[in-house]
Amino acid sequence: MKPATALLFGPPIAWMLAAAVGLAWTATDATAWDPVPARGPAVGSASCRSCHRAQHETWHASYHRTMTQVATDAEAIVLAPFEGETLQTAGFTATFDGGAAPHVRVVSDADGSVLLDVDVELTVGTHRYQQYVARIDRGGGALERWRLPFAYHPEAERWIHLGGAFLFPDLTAGDADAYLRHLSRWNDNCVFCHNTEPNPGLRPDGTFATEVAEIGIGCEACHGPAGGHRDRQGNPFRRLLSATGDTGDPAITHPGRLAPDRHSEVCGRCHGQRIGKDLADVLAHGDRFLPGTALSEVSRPILADTRLASDPPGARPFAPRFWADGTPRLSAYEYQALLLSPCYDQGKGLSCADCHTMHGPTPAMQLRPQAKGDAACQGRCHDVEATHGGHEDTTCQGCHMPRITYGLLRGMISHRITTPDPGALASRDDMPDACTQCHVARTRAWAASSMRTLGLRGTAAQGPEGRVSRVERDLIGGDPVQRALAAHALARPEAVGDRQRRLRALVDALEDDYPAVRWFGYRALRSLAPGSLAPVLDRYDFMADVAERVVVVDELRGALGPSVVWADEALLQSLLSHRDDVAIAIGE
Amino acid sequence: MSPGAHLRASLWSLAAFLGMGMWLEAMFGLRVAGVLDDPLRREFLRLGHAHGGLLALANLGIGWALERLQTPPGWATRVRLASWLGALLVGLGFVGGGLWHGPADPGPLVLLVPAGALMLVTSLVATAMVRPGDAARRQSGDSNPGNAS
């Protein structure tokens, strides 16, 4: 061979030969391709960044990442100032200070005794509101942590006692047990859905050795432990060869390649409250769920009829979390709602991924850009005209996924996709319907007859319901979820009805026995009321004593006039007598 | 490869890779999801376009240098072929690796890039080192082209 040929073509030929040998070696190496043992070690989201930079960036911008944070971490997003704010609730004063080293102290207003005096160790949530966790040994050992009974609400820029966020009546003044009712143990509650690969580590002596692979919801929460995948993909020839097929690496779960039911189970692990098959094992070792496998192997979803082994026959301890037809009415039950949807089609149809993406452009709601509004349904699965029923300005979700879910101090859309049929509920007070949640000044009888007028299928009206609208009835005579959602509906942008009438009704919500309902009423009024009432509303605190609140309510009622219900004493008393004041625990 | 064939091939390469730039522009203009929504493909197509175009220009420079330095024909013929082939492999390796790629890595065609790069580097080294009288000296027993002066 001539020197010129050897110099110019020798190195590239040598490289191609070496590459060919490397490819052939890897292609025939069984250990590079065989399924690996189900559980490799978890390695943390930082390990994923070098190969999956774009996905890492979208995850980094997500609320999943900051679901749990170490409060003193310099990069942690701590929403509350911790600059000496105070919160007076039911005879106790909480002080939040410490700045970068957050600290909470609660003392009794009556005798100055200290109820809590703790350093905040973890934060939970960064979107709707933020909760805080401290290490408190109440018999669970040195690693026992408790979610404190407060949250910081960034929209309102204020602290709230969780008695005001969950659906419980007002606290009794001076009752320390009631004040601490929402102190919730992190080790065997929050840890599961707000962290990656959680293991409560409950020991036989009742102490905890809780561990998580990563604080917050990291990549491996949805993709499974990535140690085996990382080790394999360290071989560049394997990465190149795996690009030629569409099978991926069996050492890791790619939810986008799963069947609809398996994919939804990855989300349902946390967005669908459930009960472990072997509760003792879950508390000792974690739930052992591997994304991509059947969720039913380790747990069952909580439904309206679910009961624990310790419950008596016929008991329905979870029923208050569902509407009468079984539709979930609290957040964190989206998976159950999907299961009940006809679109789910026994796991062969709709999955969470059809509307949501974890690696899209916006962290809030994480909707696929091409699945917003009508585009989620139209042209993909349904060819019905978006304007059917004469609702040009309403999206598919407005009628088929009504806002009948309560969570995080908000009214949220239901994830059970349904066809509205207000006539079928005409004689019932136990659940809302899609139509009257927007037509807030109307009755169900009106909605049922309107369905016919618009050429839509529906049950015929069951007779007149009087002059009070469905939402106005629910606002006074419903249970706490109905009352909160009624207040929410009255001020939604899509609500149809006389503004003055809605304002008058919302003033009634400010007198509710449940702080959360009052919060909904107050927030609705703030968005709907004219600027002239702002100074009056500024003086209203939904957590204040009744004596303080009633002064503002009287002033508002004087300015706006009484509501339809308030003006009719007999109707008011009738609705109040039907009111169901159940307390509803929310695990969010 | 003759000087004329090298010049023409280099100009064709330049035209092809510059034309590819127009194609990429069109993909953006028409909002083609296969390009816009695939950052890895986008990056490797851009790399192919840029490297292919610039290395075609480099080939024009190498052709000019070979004439200017009076490189012996035996070397010059092979340098022209290696440098043009090298430019082509680098450009096409990036493009192919981007068009058919895995979830986080380019496809196997990207292995052509190092091969092409090696050919270009050795071509440049040979152009710089080989002198007009090296062929005659080699025949007379001096095999080190760098020793000639």
XYZ file of C-alpha atoms in Angstrom:
737
model
C 0.000 0.000 0.000
C 1.278 3.434 -0.876
C 2.095 5.766 2.057
C -0.498 8.293 0.876
C -3.267 5.705 0.897
C -2.190 4.360 4.271
C -2.029 7.834 5.870
C -5.247 9.172 4.396
C -7.511 6.142 4.515
C -5.933 3.971 7.226
C -7.279 5.840 10.313
C -10.898 6.099 9.120
C -10.900 2.458 8.024
C -9.467 1.465 11.400
C -12.184 3.512 13.125
C -14.958 1.929 11.081
C -13.604 -1.541 11.806
C -13.425 -0.781 15.548
C -16.961 0.607 15.461
C -18.228 -2.433 13.585
C -16.623 -4.766 16.121
C -18.117 -2.710 18.987
C -21.579 -2.775 17.421
C -21.398 -6.493 16.689
C -20.127 -7.276 20.172
C -22.898 -5.255 21.803
C -25.589 -6.570 19.471
C -24.775 -10.168 20.427
C -24.182 -9.480 24.140
C -27.223 -10.880 25.935
C -26.570 -8.857 29.090
C -27.021 -5.644 27.106
C -30.531 -6.516 26.000
C -32.134 -9.075 28.294
C -34.796 -7.913 30.735
C -33.188 -6.933 34.000
C -34.444 -7.765 37.498
C -37.476 -5.597 38.129
C -35.822 -3.409 40.716
C -32.517 -1.731 40.001
C -31.259 0.912 42.363
C -32.778 4.387 42.174
C -30.171 6.923 41.121
C -31.938 10.300 41.273
C -33.120 12.731 38.618
C -29.713 14.396 38.237
C -28.432 11.179 36.650
C -30.953 11.508 33.831
C -29.942 14.994 32.769
C -26.911 14.213 30.630
C -28.917 12.077 28.189
C -32.458 13.453 28.595
C -31.749 17.155 28.874
C -35.000 18.449 27.387
C -37.113 16.109 29.543
C -35.050 17.035 32.588
C -35.676 20.719 31.953
C -39.449 20.314 31.726
C -39.420 18.183 34.862
C -37.249 20.754 36.626
C -39.801 23.448 35.850
C -42.672 21.285 37.119
C -44.560 21.343 40.395
C -43.737 17.659 40.697
C -40.089 18.446 41.355
C -40.885 20.902 44.126
C -43.636 18.785 45.657
C -41.338 18.209 48.624
C -38.234 20.294 49.326
C -35.749 20.661 52.129
C -36.787 24.026 53.557
C -33.244 25.175 54.269
C -31.952 24.246 50.821
C -30.691 27.409 49.135
C -32.581 26.529 45.939
C -35.839 25.615 47.681
C -38.910 27.626 46.735
C -40.343 28.643 50.114
C -43.528 30.590 49.481
C -44.089 31.949 52.999
C -41.949 34.868 54.202
C -41.238 33.474 57.714
C -40.562 37.047 58.807
C -42.543 37.065 62.007
C -46.076 36.696 60.584
C -48.711 35.622 63.079
C -51.946 33.688 62.706
C -54.592 33.793 65.420
C -56.991 30.876 65.327
C -59.376 29.559 67.984
C -57.484 30.901 70.954
C -53.975 30.120 69.738
C -51.375 32.326 68.071
C -48.899 30.855 65.620
C -45.744 32.818 64.805
C -43.763 32.077 61.666
C -40.207 33.414 61.666
C -36.599 32.403 61.100
C -36.293 33.485 57.450
C -33.964 31.016 55.708
C -34.195 28.712 58.730
C -37.995 28.628 59.084
C -39.433 28.199 62.551
C -42.982 27.876 63.881
C -44.159 28.523 67.426
C -47.733 28.191 68.671
C -48.820 29.466 72.073
C -52.150 29.505 73.841
C -53.667 32.972 74.081
C -55.236 32.017 77.415
C -52.241 30.913 79.448
C -49.206 31.330 77.189
C -48.448 27.610 77.164
C -46.489 26.420 74.154
C -48.334 24.026 71.841
C -45.684 23.754 69.119
C -42.132 25.058 68.868
C -40.431 23.493 65.863
C -38.016 24.085 63.018
C -39.501 23.551 59.580
C -37.598 20.785 57.827
C -39.575 20.182 54.625
C -41.998 22.078 52.440
C -44.846 20.369 50.562
C -46.291 21.911 47.394
C -45.453 25.108 45.534
C -48.564 25.703 43.429
C -51.911 26.284 45.131
C -50.574 26.452 48.658
C -47.578 25.285 50.583
C -47.552 23.121 53.694
C -44.696 22.570 56.111
C -43.225 19.551 57.859
C -41.253 19.423 61.101
C -39.539 16.690 63.039
C -41.565 15.929 66.163
C -41.059 12.721 68.123
C -44.508 11.676 69.302
C -43.496 8.069 69.840
C -42.286 7.439 66.298
C -38.621 8.050 67.016
C -36.087 10.617 65.918
C -37.111 10.394 62.237
C -40.800 10.977 62.888
C -42.049 14.010 60.962
C -45.405 15.792 61.045
C -47.153 18.014 58.586
C -47.998 21.153 60.556
C -51.642 22.286 60.658
C -50.999 25.428 58.602
C -50.510 26.330 54.987
C -49.341 29.455 53.238
C -51.655 30.619 50.466
C -49.621 32.555 47.875
C -52.655 33.937 46.006
C -54.050 35.472 49.191
C -50.554 36.128 50.583
C -51.581 34.829 53.965
C -51.344 31.911 56.343
C -54.351 29.716 56.904
C -55.035 27.066 59.497
C -55.795 23.820 57.688
C -59.141 23.744 59.462
C -59.941 26.485 56.987
C -58.710 24.541 53.968
C -60.287 21.192 54.700
C -64.009 20.721 55.074
C -64.386 20.943 58.839
C -66.538 23.262 60.927
C -65.031 26.068 62.990
C -62.628 25.039 65.723
C -63.726 25.339 69.337
C -61.780 28.149 70.990
C -59.033 26.904 73.279
C -59.377 23.259 72.208
C -55.774 22.163 71.644
C -56.748 18.741 70.295
C -59.001 20.304 67.674
C -56.289 22.823 66.827
C -53.839 19.990 66.181
C -56.426 17.813 64.406
C -54.696 18.423 61.080
C -51.238 17.609 62.344
C -50.590 14.700 59.995
C -47.718 12.223 60.223
C -45.503 12.574 57.157
C -43.806 9.180 57.495
C -46.859 7.088 56.703
C -49.022 9.610 54.811
C -47.492 12.453 52.823
C -44.323 10.503 52.081
C -46.050 8.199 49.593
C -47.168 10.566 46.891
C -44.936 13.545 47.423
C -41.566 11.786 47.079
C -39.782 9.218 44.934
C -39.507 5.547 45.924
C -40.825 6.109 49.450
C -40.321 3.595 52.208
C -41.987 4.494 55.530
C -39.712 2.006 57.322
C -42.134 1.360 60.189
C -40.396 -0.871 62.702
C -42.139 -3.348 65.004
C -41.493 -1.020 67.972
C -43.511 1.746 66.271
C -40.552 3.904 65.307
C -39.807 4.982 61.752
C -36.679 4.647 59.636
C -38.261 6.442 56.681
C -36.258 6.692 53.470
C -36.930 8.121 50.044
C -34.795 7.773 46.927
C -35.324 11.433 46.165
C -37.109 14.261 47.931
C -39.998 15.408 45.720
C -41.415 13.623 42.687
C -38.421 12.768 40.544
C -38.026 11.029 37.197
C -38.043 7.594 38.813
C -41.495 8.106 40.332
C -42.964 7.569 36.847
C -40.152 5.716 35.079
C -39.150 3.370 37.888
C -35.660 2.956 39.368
C -33.099 3.849 36.698
C -29.859 2.295 37.978
C -29.951 -0.642 35.555
C -30.877 1.610 32.634
C -28.070 4.058 33.421
C -25.469 1.297 33.631
C -26.536 -0.245 30.342
C -26.744 3.006 28.481
C -23.212 3.841 29.556
C -22.261 1.705 26.536
C -22.456 4.102 23.545
C -22.830 1.225 21.078
C -25.953 0.085 22.914
C -27.391 3.568 22.715
C -26.727 3.679 18.971
C -28.203 0.245 18.364
C -31.264 0.970 20.503
C -31.968 3.923 18.215
C -32.754 1.513 15.394
C -35.726 -0.124 17.130
C -38.750 1.203 18.950
C -38.654 -1.189 21.856
C -36.711 0.980 24.293
C -34.797 -0.421 27.211
C -36.648 -2.967 29.356
C -34.548 -1.758 32.288
C -36.679 1.396 32.458
C -40.377 2.209 32.028
C -41.418 4.631 29.315
C -45.031 5.470 30.242
C -45.671 6.744 26.711
C -45.135 3.224 25.364
C -47.548 1.588 27.805
C -51.101 0.498 27.051
C -53.721 3.081 28.116
C -54.632 1.259 31.334
C -51.005 0.695 32.403
C -50.138 4.273 31.600
C -53.021 5.630 33.647
C -51.970 3.443 36.563
C -48.612 5.237 36.671
C -50.531 8.463 37.338
C -53.197 6.711 39.402
C -50.572 5.651 41.891
C -50.853 9.160 43.340
C -53.780 10.797 41.555
C -56.133 8.111 42.816
C -56.173 7.368 46.511
C -55.890 3.658 47.172
C -55.446 1.026 49.839
C -52.448 -1.285 49.876
C -53.086 -5.003 49.634
C -50.784 -5.662 52.546
C -50.881 -2.533 54.644
C -48.324 -3.767 57.167
C -45.856 -4.543 54.405
C -46.439 -1.167 52.765
C -45.724 0.607 56.037
C -42.606 -1.465 56.637
C -41.143 -1.484 53.117
C -43.085 0.789 50.783
C -45.682 -0.190 48.208
C -43.241 -1.896 45.789
C -45.160 -0.583 42.777
C -43.121 -0.626 39.596
C -44.424 1.690 36.852
C -45.547 -0.422 33.920
C -46.901 -3.246 36.067
C -50.498 -3.582 37.212
C -51.343 -1.249 40.075
C -53.872 -3.820 41.228
C -50.978 -6.133 42.152
C -50.193 -3.928 45.132
C -53.364 -1.992 45.911
C -57.010 -1.257 45.110
C -58.462 2.179 44.394
C -60.752 3.713 46.998
C -64.309 3.897 45.668
C -67.576 4.953 47.285
C -68.291 1.427 48.573
C -64.743 0.639 49.679
C -64.283 -0.423 53.270
C -61.351 -1.568 55.311
C -61.094 -5.069 56.747
C -61.744 -3.568 60.165
C -65.000 -1.897 59.081
C -68.336 -3.612 59.820
C -70.328 -5.055 56.899
C -72.266 -2.397 55.062
C -70.054 0.407 56.304
C -69.136 3.047 53.708
C -66.421 5.080 55.411
C -65.275 6.675 52.171
C -68.731 7.500 50.780
C -68.556 11.225 51.757
C -65.708 11.583 49.277
C -68.000 10.684 46.384
C -71.204 12.024 44.904
C -74.306 9.862 45.113
C -73.599 8.280 41.714
C -70.058 7.305 42.721
C -68.301 10.206 40.992
C -65.324 11.401 43.069
C -65.889 14.851 44.470
C -62.471 15.472 46.002
C -59.140 15.993 44.272
C -56.601 13.131 44.242
C -59.297 10.797 42.906
C -58.814 11.658 39.229
C -57.832 8.075 38.429
C -61.093 6.705 39.825
C -63.003 9.306 37.820
C -61.224 8.159 34.661
C -62.073 4.522 35.424
C -65.749 5.499 35.594
C -65.644 7.365 32.275
C -67.022 5.675 29.152
C -64.007 7.070 27.255
C -61.721 4.859 29.365
C -63.335 1.840 27.661
C -62.106 -0.805 30.089
C -58.511 0.359 29.747
C -58.421 0.268 25.965
C -59.499 3.851 25.348
C -58.607 7.158 26.934
C -55.567 7.437 29.189
C -54.143 10.339 31.163
C -51.547 10.802 28.403
C -54.190 11.691 25.855
C -54.677 15.067 27.520
C -51.640 15.514 29.771
C -47.904 15.451 29.198
C -45.254 15.571 31.878
C -42.763 17.108 29.455
C -44.799 19.862 27.854
C -44.292 23.609 27.823
C -46.426 24.617 30.824
C -46.156 23.257 34.374
C -49.692 24.240 35.419
C -52.170 21.453 34.531
C -49.503 19.929 32.244
C -51.914 19.789 29.321
C -50.757 18.693 25.900
C -50.764 21.808 23.715
C -52.810 19.954 21.104
C -55.350 18.754 23.689
C -56.576 22.058 25.053
C -60.271 22.871 25.018
C -62.346 21.258 22.279
C -59.203 19.902 20.608
C -58.927 17.318 23.394
C -62.035 15.564 22.063
C -62.909 16.876 18.635
C -61.208 15.345 15.676
C -59.341 12.892 17.865
C -62.153 10.676 19.112
C -65.345 12.612 18.442
C -66.585 14.208 15.255
C -69.532 16.017 16.839
C -69.682 19.731 16.089
C -68.306 21.706 19.011
C -71.361 23.959 18.959
C -73.869 21.148 19.380
C -76.500 22.203 21.858
C -76.079 25.849 20.945
C -73.181 26.524 23.335
C -70.771 28.353 21.051
C -68.628 29.751 23.864
C -68.435 26.563 25.907
C -65.734 23.929 25.525
C -66.441 20.202 25.624
C -65.068 20.135 29.168
C -67.510 22.815 30.305
C -70.461 20.428 29.948
C -68.856 16.985 30.012
C -66.303 17.592 32.796
C -68.130 20.065 35.086
C -66.446 21.728 38.040
C -67.837 19.469 40.721
C -64.575 18.489 42.450
C -63.236 20.138 45.586
C -59.550 20.352 46.320
C -56.785 22.713 47.368
C -59.346 25.417 48.172
C -60.576 25.395 44.596
C -63.410 24.020 42.507
C -61.896 21.690 39.928
C -63.201 19.876 36.876
C -64.398 16.326 37.292
C -62.290 13.747 35.494
C -65.337 11.539 35.044
C -66.474 12.370 31.542
C -70.259 12.355 31.485
C -73.229 13.452 29.420
C -75.304 16.094 31.218
C -78.791 15.000 32.205
C -80.197 17.521 34.697
C -83.691 16.037 34.454
C -82.452 12.784 35.988
C -81.416 14.718 39.097
C -84.453 16.997 39.260
C -85.869 15.630 42.476
C -82.505 15.077 44.152
C -80.394 17.344 46.316
C -77.381 15.049 46.617
C -75.236 16.132 43.700
C -74.765 19.015 41.294
C -75.268 18.887 37.536
C -73.289 20.436 34.715
C -75.995 22.793 33.441
C -76.889 24.651 36.615
C -73.226 25.024 37.593
C -73.066 27.658 34.818
C -76.729 28.710 34.650
C -76.524 29.655 38.297
C -79.855 31.486 38.407
C -81.773 28.540 36.987
C -83.419 25.409 38.307
C -82.883 21.866 37.120
C -86.395 21.798 35.745
C -85.447 24.707 33.503
C -82.229 22.945 32.488
C -84.078 19.727 31.672
C -86.630 21.473 29.479
C -83.850 23.476 27.807
C -82.104 20.246 26.852
C -85.210 19.289 24.895
C -85.443 22.725 23.314
C -81.831 22.463 22.159
C -82.407 19.028 20.696
C -80.257 17.248 23.257
C -81.134 13.921 24.833
C -82.145 14.014 28.470
C -84.685 12.987 31.055
C -87.871 15.048 31.068
C -88.312 17.652 33.797
C -89.929 16.333 36.968
C -91.990 19.416 37.788
C -91.267 22.946 39.047
C -88.567 23.590 41.684
C -89.656 27.050 42.726
C -87.963 30.345 42.098
C -84.685 29.530 43.830
C -81.955 28.243 41.580
C -80.172 24.945 42.110
C -76.913 26.650 43.053
C -78.680 28.970 45.511
C -80.280 25.917 47.123
C -76.952 24.111 47.357
C -75.264 27.185 48.819
C -77.524 27.059 51.875
C -78.932 23.551 52.025
C -76.100 21.434 50.621
C -73.324 19.635 52.381
C -69.948 21.401 52.733
C -68.677 20.328 49.298
C -71.904 21.433 47.619
C -71.852 24.755 49.465
C -68.227 25.453 48.539
C -68.748 24.498 44.912
C -71.946 26.560 44.724
C -70.025 29.623 45.884
C -67.313 28.809 43.376
C -69.849 28.462 40.554
C -71.492 31.814 41.281
C -68.365 33.738 40.350
C -66.904 31.635 37.563
C -66.311 33.591 34.332
C -68.688 31.301 32.461
C -71.516 31.764 35.005
C -74.738 33.075 33.490
C -77.185 35.046 35.629
C -77.900 38.427 37.144
C -74.737 39.761 38.766
C -76.517 41.512 41.635
C -78.431 38.360 42.481
C -75.188 36.375 42.532
C -73.506 38.938 44.779
C -76.372 38.782 47.250
C -76.203 35.008 47.372
C -72.463 35.038 47.952
C -72.868 37.222 51.029
C -74.815 34.332 52.572
C -71.753 32.108 52.094
C -69.754 34.453 54.340
C -71.890 33.256 57.244
C -71.275 29.553 56.739
C -70.144 27.432 59.704
C -67.327 25.982 57.597
C -64.344 28.289 57.091
C -63.570 26.714 53.705
C -67.043 27.624 52.429
C -66.585 31.150 53.725
C -63.261 31.298 51.870
C -64.976 30.328 48.626
C -67.647 32.964 49.212
C -65.096 35.611 50.063
C -62.896 34.883 47.051
C -65.927 34.822 44.758
C -67.108 38.176 46.106
C -63.675 39.696 45.620
C -63.728 38.734 41.970
C -67.332 39.735 41.343
C -68.033 42.711 43.592
C -67.712 46.316 42.384
C -64.674 48.271 43.527
C -66.836 50.311 45.905
C -67.201 47.241 48.126
C -63.481 46.485 48.249
C -62.864 48.467 51.482
C -65.633 46.491 53.193
C -64.297 43.168 51.933
C -60.820 44.148 53.081
C -62.130 43.964 56.642
C -63.433 40.423 56.272
C -61.318 37.536 57.537
C -62.829 34.122 56.861
C -61.018 32.700 59.905
C -61.977 35.511 62.305
C -64.434 35.121 65.200
C -68.099 35.288 64.255
C -68.558 38.624 66.041
C -66.021 40.249 63.732
C -67.375 38.619 60.622
C -71.023 39.441 61.199
C -70.326 43.186 61.193
C -68.921 42.981 57.661
C -71.695 40.655 56.490
C -74.354 43.061 57.743
C -72.652 45.938 55.968
C -72.473 43.989 52.705
C -76.074 42.884 52.980
C -77.085 46.469 53.629
C -75.275 47.594 50.485
C -76.429 44.769 48.215
C -79.760 43.761 49.692
C -80.764 40.294 50.894
C -80.481 37.217 48.716
C -83.544 35.401 47.405
C -83.136 32.804 50.144
C -82.363 35.275 52.935
C -85.490 37.263 52.068
C -87.677 34.183 52.512
C -87.401 33.103 56.147
C -89.442 29.936 55.688
C -87.311 28.834 52.751
C -84.113 29.699 54.611
C -85.120 27.607 57.617
C -86.244 24.758 55.379
C -82.923 24.673 53.562
C -80.940 24.978 56.794
C -82.857 22.078 58.279
C -81.747 19.889 55.361
C -78.139 20.998 55.535
C -75.717 18.121 55.989
C -72.814 19.255 58.157
C -70.560 16.281 57.664
C -66.815 16.743 58.160
C -64.832 15.534 55.194
C -61.200 14.510 55.513
C -59.151 15.369 52.463
C -55.899 13.613 51.756
C -54.342 15.948 49.271
C -9.412 12.543 -8.147
C -8.380 15.195 -10.632
C -8.286 18.885 -9.685
C -11.272 19.622 -11.907
C -13.349 16.762 -10.545
C -12.493 17.815 -6.957
C -13.489 21.395 -7.629
C -16.776 20.378 -9.189
C -17.543 17.820 -6.460
C -16.806 20.388 -3.767
C -19.079 22.937 -5.397
C -21.826 20.327 -5.713
C -21.402 19.486 -2.031
C -21.557 23.156 -1.122
C -24.713 23.583 -3.169
C -26.307 20.516 -1.617
C -25.596 21.478 1.989
C -26.547 25.116 1.445
C -29.725 23.905 -0.229
C -30.353 21.819 2.833
C -30.377 25.062 4.805
C -33.262 26.267 2.673
C -35.043 22.988 3.314
C -34.566 23.450 7.073
C -35.932 26.989 6.799
C -38.970 25.596 5.001
C -39.484 23.023 7.753
C -39.594 25.850 10.279
C -41.760 28.025 8.079
C -44.273 25.257 7.521
C -44.158 24.269 11.220
C -43.370 20.647 10.406
C -43.790 18.774 13.684
C -41.187 16.122 12.811
C -38.507 18.814 12.936
C -39.923 21.391 15.335
C -40.938 18.970 18.069
C -37.755 16.915 17.970
C -34.853 18.870 19.513
C -32.322 16.119 18.856
C -33.257 15.830 15.181
C -33.243 19.608 14.868
C -29.782 19.837 16.395
C -28.252 17.105 14.237
C -29.797 18.375 11.001
C -28.388 21.795 11.803
C -24.995 20.243 12.540
C -25.098 18.361 9.223
C -26.059 21.507 7.308
C -23.342 23.625 8.939
C -20.548 21.041 8.799
C -21.367 19.916 5.258
C -21.359 23.502 3.984
C -18.234 24.644 5.799
C -16.267 21.505 4.958
C -17.188 21.869 1.277
C -15.630 25.332 1.496
C -12.629 23.758 3.231
C -12.330 21.394 0.261
C -12.120 24.365 -2.074
C -9.302 25.670 0.121
C -7.513 22.318 0.136
C -7.775 22.116 -3.669
C -6.290 25.584 -3.956
C -3.510 24.715 -1.485
C -2.585 21.519 -3.322
C -2.104 23.537 -6.554
C -0.281 26.340 -4.781
C 2.084 24.015 -2.882
C 2.686 21.841 -5.964
C 1.947 18.667 -4.034
C 3.124 15.624 -5.968
C 0.273 14.135 -8.079
C 0.343 10.763 -6.266
C -0.425 12.505 -2.947
C -2.660 15.223 -4.340
C -5.024 12.767 -6.053
C -5.563 10.851 -2.842
C -5.789 13.957 -0.644
C -8.546 15.354 -2.881
C -10.531 12.126 -2.661
C -10.040 11.790 1.106
C -10.907 15.393 1.898
C -14.040 15.410 -0.276
C -15.163 12.038 1.053
C -14.412 13.217 4.597
C -16.565 16.329 4.186
C -19.384 14.254 2.754
C -19.258 11.678 5.549
C -19.255 14.317 8.279
C -22.243 16.125 6.791
C -24.223 12.997 5.978
C -23.300 11.343 9.282
C -24.872 14.196 11.219
C -27.926 14.289 8.970
C -28.431 10.503 9.045
C -27.839 10.323 12.794
C -30.478 13.007 13.285
C -33.065 11.606 10.917
C -32.990 8.108 12.423
C -32.275 8.491 16.097
C -33.162 7.010 19.470
C -34.832 8.725 22.421
C -31.677 10.435 23.632
C -28.940 9.648 21.114
C -28.334 9.977 17.389
C -28.630 6.904 15.185
C -25.733 4.607 14.153
C -25.045 6.667 11.011
C -23.392 9.200 13.284
C -20.434 6.778 13.402
C -19.560 8.097 9.924
C -18.705 11.471 11.433
C -15.436 10.441 13.154
C -14.389 8.530 10.014
C -14.957 11.598 7.860
C -13.255 13.856 10.386
C -10.191 11.591 10.417
C -9.980 11.753 6.620
C -10.188 15.532 6.664
C -7.569 15.890 9.377
C -5.120 13.547 7.641
C -5.801 15.359 4.350
C -4.911 18.695 5.912
C -1.819 17.227 7.584
C -0.678 15.686 4.296
C -1.316 18.920 2.387
C 0.756 20.826 4.914
C 3.618 18.343 5.123
C 4.125 16.832 1.666
C 6.497 18.882 -0.459
C 6.976 19.045 -4.243
C 10.112 16.874 -4.329
C 8.955 14.205 -1.859
C 8.040 11.653 -4.513
C 11.486 11.877 -6.131
C 13.274 11.684 -2.759
C 11.233 8.651 -1.752
C 12.343 6.875 -4.908
C 15.966 7.771 -3.984
C 15.594 6.271 -0.463
C 14.486 9.154 1.826
C 11.010 8.163 3.008
C 10.407 11.057 5.457
C 8.610 13.813 3.559
C 9.250 16.254 6.400
C 13.013 16.121 5.921
C 12.947 17.777 2.515
C 13.774 21.461 2.360
